[in-house]
Each structure stands twice: as structure tokens, then as C-alpha cells.
Amino acid sequence: MIIQKTFRYRLEPTRAQGQLFARFAGCCRYVFNMALAARKMAYDQAGKTLSFVDQCRSLTELKKAGGTEWLAEVHSQVLQQAVKDLDAAYQHFFRRVKQGEAPGFPRFKKKGVKDSFRYSQGIKVRDRHVYLPKIGWVRFRNSRPIEGKIQQATVKRDGDHWFVCFSCEMGVPDPVHPSGSAVGIDLGVVIFASLSDGTQIKPLGSFRKHEARLAQAQRKLSRKRKRSRNIKKLEAKVKRFQTHIANARKDFLHKISTTLCKNHAVIVIEDLNVKGMSASAKGSVEVPGRNVRAKSGLNKSILDQGWAMFRSMLAYKARWLGGQVIAISPANTSRTCPACGEVDADNRKTQAEFRCVHCGHADQADVNAARNILRAGLARLACLAAKAAESQAQGSNLLQGVLAGTTLASAMPGIPRL
């Protein structure tokens, strides 16, 4: 099996190298914006778009043109990667249009926001140094060994520091998960994750913990005059807050997702529409919204959880370990009784209590939902395994291992073996 892994390290550039990093990132931003403007102009004038190959050819002319000859100081592949990023953005845009989703048109890049540049060849690593073409050997904190073959290296600014990310590819034997257990996960705001085995994980709330201090720094920044002496200091302070919040959230999600993927062969989660759940309640002038302040606070808490990032982590970590992640519809998972199967809105007495009005079964509401999620996921896995039985797919073997586990029956009372 071929897998891709990314290894991220903090760079320790000299003052001159740091200036080169900023210059390279600025040149990539300029090329990206110029290429986007050219595509828009071509479509407005002729109803056609420009291809990646056409725009790469124009880079040579752009380097020789008056006023932009400074682009020649940057390695050609770095500029080509900027055009490639734009082409990928267009491909994603057209894909969303075809699928009927709400498309987001590619936007111009802003200075100081996600500054980065990428190499696809010519990268060398020696001890604690990495060689970047037209920059030279740069020291980095080699905190762990790099595995596999380096395909590309991305240099990006995160807060006050520069980092290098090595995208590596490696071949590994097809993994077989050591566990035969399955777990359902119900995600929430008050409780981050409730598991079908009764375990509940409290949320970190990294944004909420620092919201007041971040808002204070942002207010001070908004009052400053442009190009004032202290505006750069305040901008750096705001970025430090935002970086700290993001890093704390990532660390929290990495630890939980790693533990779950190591302990369970099958993980079932809800296919949540986070964008719809966190939509604004302001409404319009004709139809004003209701409970706008409360909904705004709920939206912040939802986005602070990082559900989409958590699902992505579960997916690739489970694949590395030989497990599987299944996403099911969240409809009626909190209203269904796992004992008798009845669906009734009155079953959910309070936010924390579930009591079936038909058979009297009682449980913690979120744990009950997690058990319903697991049941739906196992039913889907059984269908997939039945369809793939003739070709002896891995899904069949995985299902047999899960159903043979001794913990499944005790974790799911009232659910018959399939």
C-alpha cells in the first residue's frame, strides 16, 4: 500500500534567509494574482479560460518584462507551483459546480495571509539542514526522522516563525488492525465526543479560552492608523493568539483521533453539515432573525470544536492502521430507542436525558445517540461486505473481525448479531 505523510519542522533561518523567504512568498502571491486576473480577463473577453501550460509559458515573458524582472531571482519551479495552485483552485470550483454545491470562486491572495512557497525538486536534507534551490542550506529543528521519499517541500509562515513541510511517499505492507471492536461517536458542543461504550470527552474550547484577549487585541488593532509605528507589533500579537489557538486545537484532536484509531477497527461518525449548522441567524430586513446573539455564540462554539478536521484525522489514521471510518446520516439518531427501535421526539426529555416513551429504556442522551450511530454504521458495513463477498473484499474480513469481538455485544445491548 502506498501512503503519503507530511513531516513538519520549524526552520531557523538567518536574517538574510528570512528576507528571502518573504520575497519568495511575495513573488508567488504576485504570480498567483496575475494569473487569476489573466484568467478572468480571458473569460470576460472571449468566454474562454487559460490552461496551466499556457500560463507557465507566459512566466518566461513575465520575467523578462520591464518592471517584473525581479521574478527571475526566484526559482522557476516555485513560480510554476503558484500557477499550479491556481489551476487546482479552478478545478475544485468546477467540481463543486457540477456536484451542485455552493461554489467558491478563486480569490486574490493578500499579503501576510498564508505566506508560502513550494519546491517539487532539488530538495536535499543533511542532518539538521535542508537545501532549498536559490536559497541555500537552511537549518531546521530535526525533531524526528523523515520517512519515505520526499516528493515536495513547502515553506510556510505560521505566526512569527517559518516552517518546512516535507510531503513524503512510502510503500508499506497492507495493515491489519489488531483490534476487533467498533465504536460510534456522537459529536457535540457541551460534550465534544460521546462514545457508544459510555465514554465522554470534554471539549478543549481553545478559542473560547482566549476569546476575550484576542478580541481586545483586535479592537486595539482596528483603532490604529495605517502605517503607524505600533501596528506591526499588534498584528504580530493577534497572529500569535490565533496560532496558539489553532495549535492547541490540533494537538487536542490529534491525541483523541490517534487513541480512537488504535483502539477500534471500525469508527462510525455522523455526516454533519457544519456549514449549515453554523449559518448566521441574522436574516434580512424583511425577515429579521430571531435569537441572533444566542445563535452567534453557538456558531462560535461549533466552529471551535474542529469537527471537520477531526473527521479528516480519523479517516487517514484509520487507513494507516487498517481500520475504517463510516459516516452515516445524523437523522433521528438522538430520537431512536436502541432497545425497541421506536422513533419519537418525546424520547429526548432534556439535553442530557433519554427515556423511551414506549418501552421505558433510559440512558444518557449523547451516549444513546452514539449507540444508534454505531448500529447504523454496522448495518451499512454489512451491506458493503455482502456486495463485496464475491471478490473477497477487505470489508468482509473487517466485519467478521468486528462481529467476532467480545466487546461489541456488551457495548450494544439490545442489538442482535448480524
XYZ file of C-alpha atoms in Angstrom:
418
model
C 0.000 0.000 0.000
C 1.238 3.481 -0.884
C 0.648 6.155 1.745
C 1.505 9.836 1.928
C 2.768 11.508 5.082
C 3.759 15.084 5.813
C 6.576 15.926 8.227
C 6.606 19.462 9.596
C 9.665 21.160 11.115
C 10.408 24.632 12.350
C 13.071 26.439 10.341
C 15.850 28.512 11.891
C 16.843 30.829 9.030
C 19.395 33.604 9.206
C 18.223 37.180 8.823
C 19.097 37.145 5.115
C 17.353 33.806 4.576
C 14.238 35.074 6.339
C 14.152 38.019 3.950
C 14.474 35.615 1.013
C 11.564 33.578 2.361
C 9.373 36.674 2.473
C 10.495 37.666 -1.040
C 9.790 34.213 -2.483
C 6.343 34.129 -0.866
C 5.626 37.623 -2.188
C 6.630 36.631 -5.731
C 4.370 33.571 -5.577
C 1.498 35.735 -4.390
C 2.131 38.189 -7.242
C 2.218 35.407 -9.873
C -0.940 33.815 -8.456
C -2.830 37.120 -8.554
C -1.564 37.974 -12.048
C -2.571 34.534 -13.339
C -6.018 34.850 -11.756
C -6.508 38.305 -13.296
C -5.432 36.944 -16.705
C -7.935 34.096 -16.496
C -10.739 36.456 -15.543
C -9.867 38.804 -18.410
C -9.688 35.950 -20.938
C -13.106 34.703 -19.886
C -14.688 38.183 -19.954
C -13.293 38.990 -23.398
C -13.502 35.646 -25.233
C -15.543 33.367 -22.983
C -12.557 31.031 -22.631
C -10.150 30.233 -19.839
C -6.384 29.781 -19.872
C -4.728 26.446 -19.198
C -1.930 25.698 -16.751
C 0.516 25.092 -19.628
C -0.336 28.420 -21.299
C 0.232 30.378 -18.113
C 3.505 28.586 -17.349
C 4.787 29.609 -20.780
C 3.907 33.231 -20.089
C 6.087 33.162 -16.948
C 9.226 33.378 -19.103
C 7.938 36.529 -20.795
C 6.873 37.964 -17.453
C 10.399 37.543 -16.050
C 11.866 39.490 -18.984
C 9.225 42.239 -18.990
C 10.088 45.652 -17.658
C 9.153 46.156 -14.037
C 8.894 42.458 -13.210
C 12.434 41.308 -13.923
C 12.855 40.691 -10.179
C 10.832 37.498 -10.642
C 13.980 35.946 -12.169
C 15.517 35.901 -8.661
C 13.024 33.179 -7.677
C 13.413 29.571 -8.795
C 11.201 28.829 -11.807
C 9.547 25.761 -10.252
C 8.430 27.850 -7.269
C 6.542 30.223 -9.571
C 5.121 27.314 -11.564
C 3.778 25.804 -8.348
C 1.901 29.065 -7.696
C 0.211 28.730 -11.107
C -0.490 25.082 -10.311
C -2.246 26.125 -7.101
C -4.489 28.449 -9.105
C -5.264 25.694 -11.606
C -6.194 23.358 -8.732
C -8.464 26.060 -7.274
C -10.289 26.288 -10.613
C -10.634 22.508 -10.807
C -12.170 22.440 -7.328
C -14.516 25.278 -8.320
C -15.789 23.432 -11.409
C -16.142 20.191 -9.437
C -18.368 21.886 -6.869
C -20.473 23.436 -9.641
C -21.019 20.027 -11.284
C -21.949 18.441 -7.963
C -24.493 21.164 -7.230
C -22.615 22.504 -4.219
C -22.159 26.162 -3.345
C -19.000 27.021 -5.325
C -16.400 29.423 -4.029
C -14.629 31.249 -6.856
C -10.816 31.565 -6.531
C -9.876 34.795 -4.768
C -6.840 37.051 -4.886
C -4.215 36.447 -2.223
C -3.479 39.042 0.422
C -0.077 39.961 1.784
C 0.703 38.409 5.146
C -2.041 35.774 4.924
C -0.826 32.172 4.496
C 2.542 33.187 3.041
C 4.145 30.109 1.473
C 6.053 28.705 -1.498
C 6.756 25.169 -2.666
C 9.520 23.135 -4.325
C 8.872 19.946 -6.274
C 12.508 19.008 -6.953
C 16.081 19.862 -5.999
C 15.443 19.345 -2.273
C 18.242 17.901 -0.150
C 18.292 17.052 3.552
C 21.513 16.637 5.518
C 21.431 16.248 9.293
C 19.761 19.432 10.571
C 19.846 21.342 7.297
C 17.670 21.400 4.193
C 18.832 22.678 0.815
C 16.349 24.927 -0.993
C 17.318 25.967 -4.564
C 18.306 29.662 -4.878
C 18.239 29.999 -1.075
C 20.856 27.501 0.083
C 21.235 25.358 3.169
C 18.786 26.327 5.922
C 18.905 24.981 9.459
C 15.769 23.318 10.860
C 14.784 21.569 14.084
C 15.053 17.911 13.136
C 12.766 16.605 15.871
C 12.016 13.245 14.212
C 13.349 11.260 11.249
C 11.848 11.734 7.802
C 10.284 8.559 6.411
C 9.837 7.684 2.757
C 10.813 9.601 -0.362
C 10.405 13.377 -0.355
C 8.047 14.427 -3.149
C 7.920 18.146 -2.403
C 8.744 20.692 0.275
C 6.548 23.625 1.264
C 7.916 26.578 3.210
C 5.205 28.496 5.053
C 4.922 31.207 7.672
C 2.907 30.374 10.778
C 2.734 33.225 13.248
C 6.236 34.577 13.890
C 8.075 31.540 12.529
C 8.778 29.752 9.264
C 8.191 26.022 8.857
C 9.079 23.445 6.212
C 6.660 20.631 5.391
C 8.045 17.574 3.581
C 5.408 15.608 1.665
C 6.682 12.033 1.522
C 5.502 8.873 -0.168
C 6.239 5.384 1.097
C 5.209 1.819 0.440
C 4.079 -0.227 3.439
C 2.519 -3.699 3.820
C -1.280 -3.735 3.889
C -2.058 -3.168 7.584
C -4.306 -5.457 9.610
C -5.927 -3.787 12.598
C -5.121 -5.633 15.845
C -8.498 -4.816 17.389
C -11.886 -6.292 16.512
C -14.002 -3.606 18.146
C -16.246 -0.930 16.687
C -17.343 2.373 18.189
C -19.928 5.012 17.386
C -19.194 8.683 18.065
C -21.712 11.455 18.702
C -20.120 14.901 18.413
C -21.426 17.861 20.379
C -20.632 21.225 21.919
C -21.126 20.662 25.655
C -19.519 17.214 25.327
C -17.048 17.056 22.447
C -17.470 13.333 21.804
C -19.720 10.697 23.363
C -18.779 7.098 22.549
C -21.074 4.106 22.297
C -19.173 2.420 25.154
C -20.249 5.208 27.517
C -17.040 7.259 27.410
C -17.467 11.037 27.161
C -14.735 13.502 26.194
C -14.949 17.111 27.330
C -14.206 19.844 24.768
C -10.990 21.822 24.846
C -12.565 25.148 23.844
C -9.263 26.711 22.778
C -10.944 29.697 21.113
C -13.350 30.351 23.974
C -10.488 30.350 26.486
C -8.656 33.127 24.645
C -11.615 34.905 23.021
C -11.578 37.934 25.337
C -7.830 38.591 24.997
C -7.958 38.071 21.231
C -10.929 40.435 20.880
C -9.124 43.079 22.959
C -6.041 42.883 20.726
C -8.193 43.047 17.586
C -10.035 46.124 18.885
C -6.750 47.896 19.547
C -5.562 46.953 16.073
C -8.713 48.314 14.430
C -8.195 51.711 16.117
C -4.634 52.114 14.891
C -3.901 54.294 11.904
C -2.406 52.544 8.924
C 1.396 52.591 8.801
C 1.583 53.666 12.434
C 4.628 52.675 14.450
C 2.954 50.031 16.610
C 0.592 48.461 14.093
C 3.078 45.720 13.159
C 3.523 44.813 16.824
C -0.226 44.476 17.289
C -0.591 42.462 14.078
C 2.089 40.070 15.316
C 0.324 39.802 18.684
C -3.001 38.924 17.046
C -1.283 36.313 14.856
C 0.374 34.781 17.927
C -3.010 34.424 19.624
C -4.544 32.846 16.526
C -1.605 30.473 16.066
C -1.726 29.402 19.718
C -5.473 28.693 19.484
C -5.059 26.667 16.281
C -2.088 24.678 17.623
C -3.911 23.806 20.852
C -6.936 22.614 18.885
C -4.803 20.485 16.534
C -2.926 18.897 19.438
C -6.200 18.037 21.186
C -7.725 16.484 18.051
C -4.547 14.563 17.170
C -4.394 12.906 20.590
C -8.053 11.859 20.584
C -8.086 10.641 16.970
C -4.890 8.616 17.471
C -6.283 6.887 20.564
C -9.575 6.042 18.862
C -7.940 4.705 15.695
C -5.539 2.498 17.664
C -8.286 1.004 19.838
C -11.076 0.460 17.283
C -11.105 -1.188 13.857
C -14.374 0.478 12.806
C -15.316 4.042 13.720
C -18.789 5.342 12.862
C -19.499 9.071 12.896
C -22.269 11.396 11.747
C -22.037 13.119 8.376
C -22.609 16.583 9.846
C -23.309 19.661 7.717
C -21.136 22.037 9.731
C -21.646 24.905 7.286
C -25.409 24.702 7.648
C -25.259 24.241 11.416
C -23.088 27.346 11.836
C -25.048 29.576 9.431
C -25.891 33.084 10.634
C -29.333 33.776 12.117
C -29.377 37.490 11.255
C -31.906 37.073 8.456
C -32.815 40.090 6.308
C -34.581 43.437 6.632
C -37.871 41.895 5.506
C -37.466 38.745 7.598
C -35.273 39.571 10.610
C -33.638 36.761 12.513
C -34.527 35.570 15.998
C -32.194 34.879 18.929
C -29.298 36.230 16.865
C -26.943 36.713 19.816
C -27.506 33.198 21.155
C -27.079 31.643 17.695
C -23.871 33.621 17.189
C -22.452 32.183 20.408
C -23.492 28.679 19.377
C -21.831 29.137 15.980
C -18.559 30.106 17.652
C -18.696 27.023 19.856
C -19.452 24.755 16.876
C -16.559 26.118 14.822
C -14.261 25.941 17.852
C -14.699 22.152 18.030
C -12.969 21.446 14.697
C -15.316 18.617 13.685
C -14.225 18.586 10.028
C -10.542 18.413 10.989
C -11.306 15.639 13.477
C -13.107 13.599 10.811
C -10.208 14.053 8.391
C -7.716 12.880 11.035
C -9.804 9.810 11.795
C -10.020 8.916 8.099
C -6.315 8.898 7.265
C -5.157 7.446 10.593
C -7.647 4.593 10.361
C -6.424 3.866 6.833
C -2.803 3.730 8.025
C -3.726 1.242 10.778
C -6.014 -0.966 8.683
C -9.255 0.388 10.129
C -12.259 2.036 8.539
C -14.324 5.177 9.151
C -18.001 5.196 8.160
C -20.133 8.357 8.017
C -23.905 7.975 8.378
C -26.824 10.395 8.257
C -27.489 12.086 11.624
C -31.275 11.966 11.119
C -33.147 10.651 14.199
C -30.026 9.331 15.936
C -30.984 11.251 19.082
C -34.679 10.209 18.965
C -34.392 6.475 18.315
C -34.610 3.941 21.122
C -31.888 1.275 20.726
C -33.920 -1.218 22.755
C -37.246 -1.221 20.878
C -36.367 0.785 17.750
C -39.172 3.347 18.158
C -38.537 6.901 16.893
C -40.242 9.642 18.887
C -39.324 13.270 19.567
C -40.632 12.881 23.129
C -37.910 10.320 23.861
C -35.433 13.179 24.340
C -36.664 14.551 27.642
C -33.819 17.030 28.162
C -30.497 17.822 26.559
C -28.825 15.159 28.705
C -31.589 12.590 29.336
C -33.095 9.980 27.012
C -36.136 7.990 28.116
C -38.208 5.959 25.667
C -41.934 6.705 25.995
C -42.768 3.239 24.594
C -40.548 0.764 26.472
C -39.087 2.922 29.248
C -35.428 2.450 28.237
C -33.304 5.238 29.785
C -29.764 6.377 29.043
C -27.554 9.433 28.753
C -28.814 11.186 25.620
C -25.498 11.592 23.791
C -24.334 8.058 24.597
C -27.679 6.755 23.358
C -27.173 8.657 20.088
C -23.673 7.191 19.746
C -25.110 3.671 20.070
C -27.659 4.400 17.357
C -24.848 5.738 15.183
C -22.866 2.537 15.690
C -25.885 0.399 14.835
C -26.481 2.299 11.574
C -22.795 2.085 10.671
C -22.631 -1.668 11.226
C -25.738 -2.122 9.087
C -24.091 -0.204 6.255
C -20.852 -2.154 6.675
C -22.817 -5.411 6.472
C -24.374 -4.297 3.181
C -20.986 -3.348 1.759
C -19.485 -6.652 2.864
C -22.331 -8.601 1.264
C -21.833 -6.818 -2.047
C -18.083 -7.453 -1.952
C -18.284 -11.070 -0.784
C -17.649 -12.493 -4.241
C -14.425 -10.546 -4.657
C -13.329 -11.230 -1.045
C -13.033 -7.534 -0.239
C -11.380 -6.322 2.914
C -14.699 -5.011 4.178
C -15.965 -8.583 4.641
C -12.947 -9.634 6.693
C -13.152 -6.456 8.735
C -16.829 -7.030 9.503
C -16.211 -10.624 10.582
C -13.456 -9.449 12.904
C -15.697 -6.782 14.401
C -18.679 -9.085 14.904
C -16.421 -11.726 16.463
C -15.253 -9.244 19.104
C -16.431 -9.907 22.612
C -16.855 -6.225 23.486
C -19.472 -5.487 20.820
C -22.400 -7.284 22.444
C -21.749 -5.722 25.843
C -21.312 -2.254 24.356
C -24.539 -2.507 22.357
C -27.336 -4.039 24.468
C -30.434 -4.920 22.506
C -28.621 -5.121 19.158
C -28.664 -8.598 17.613
C -25.611 -10.054 15.947
C -25.790 -9.804 12.165
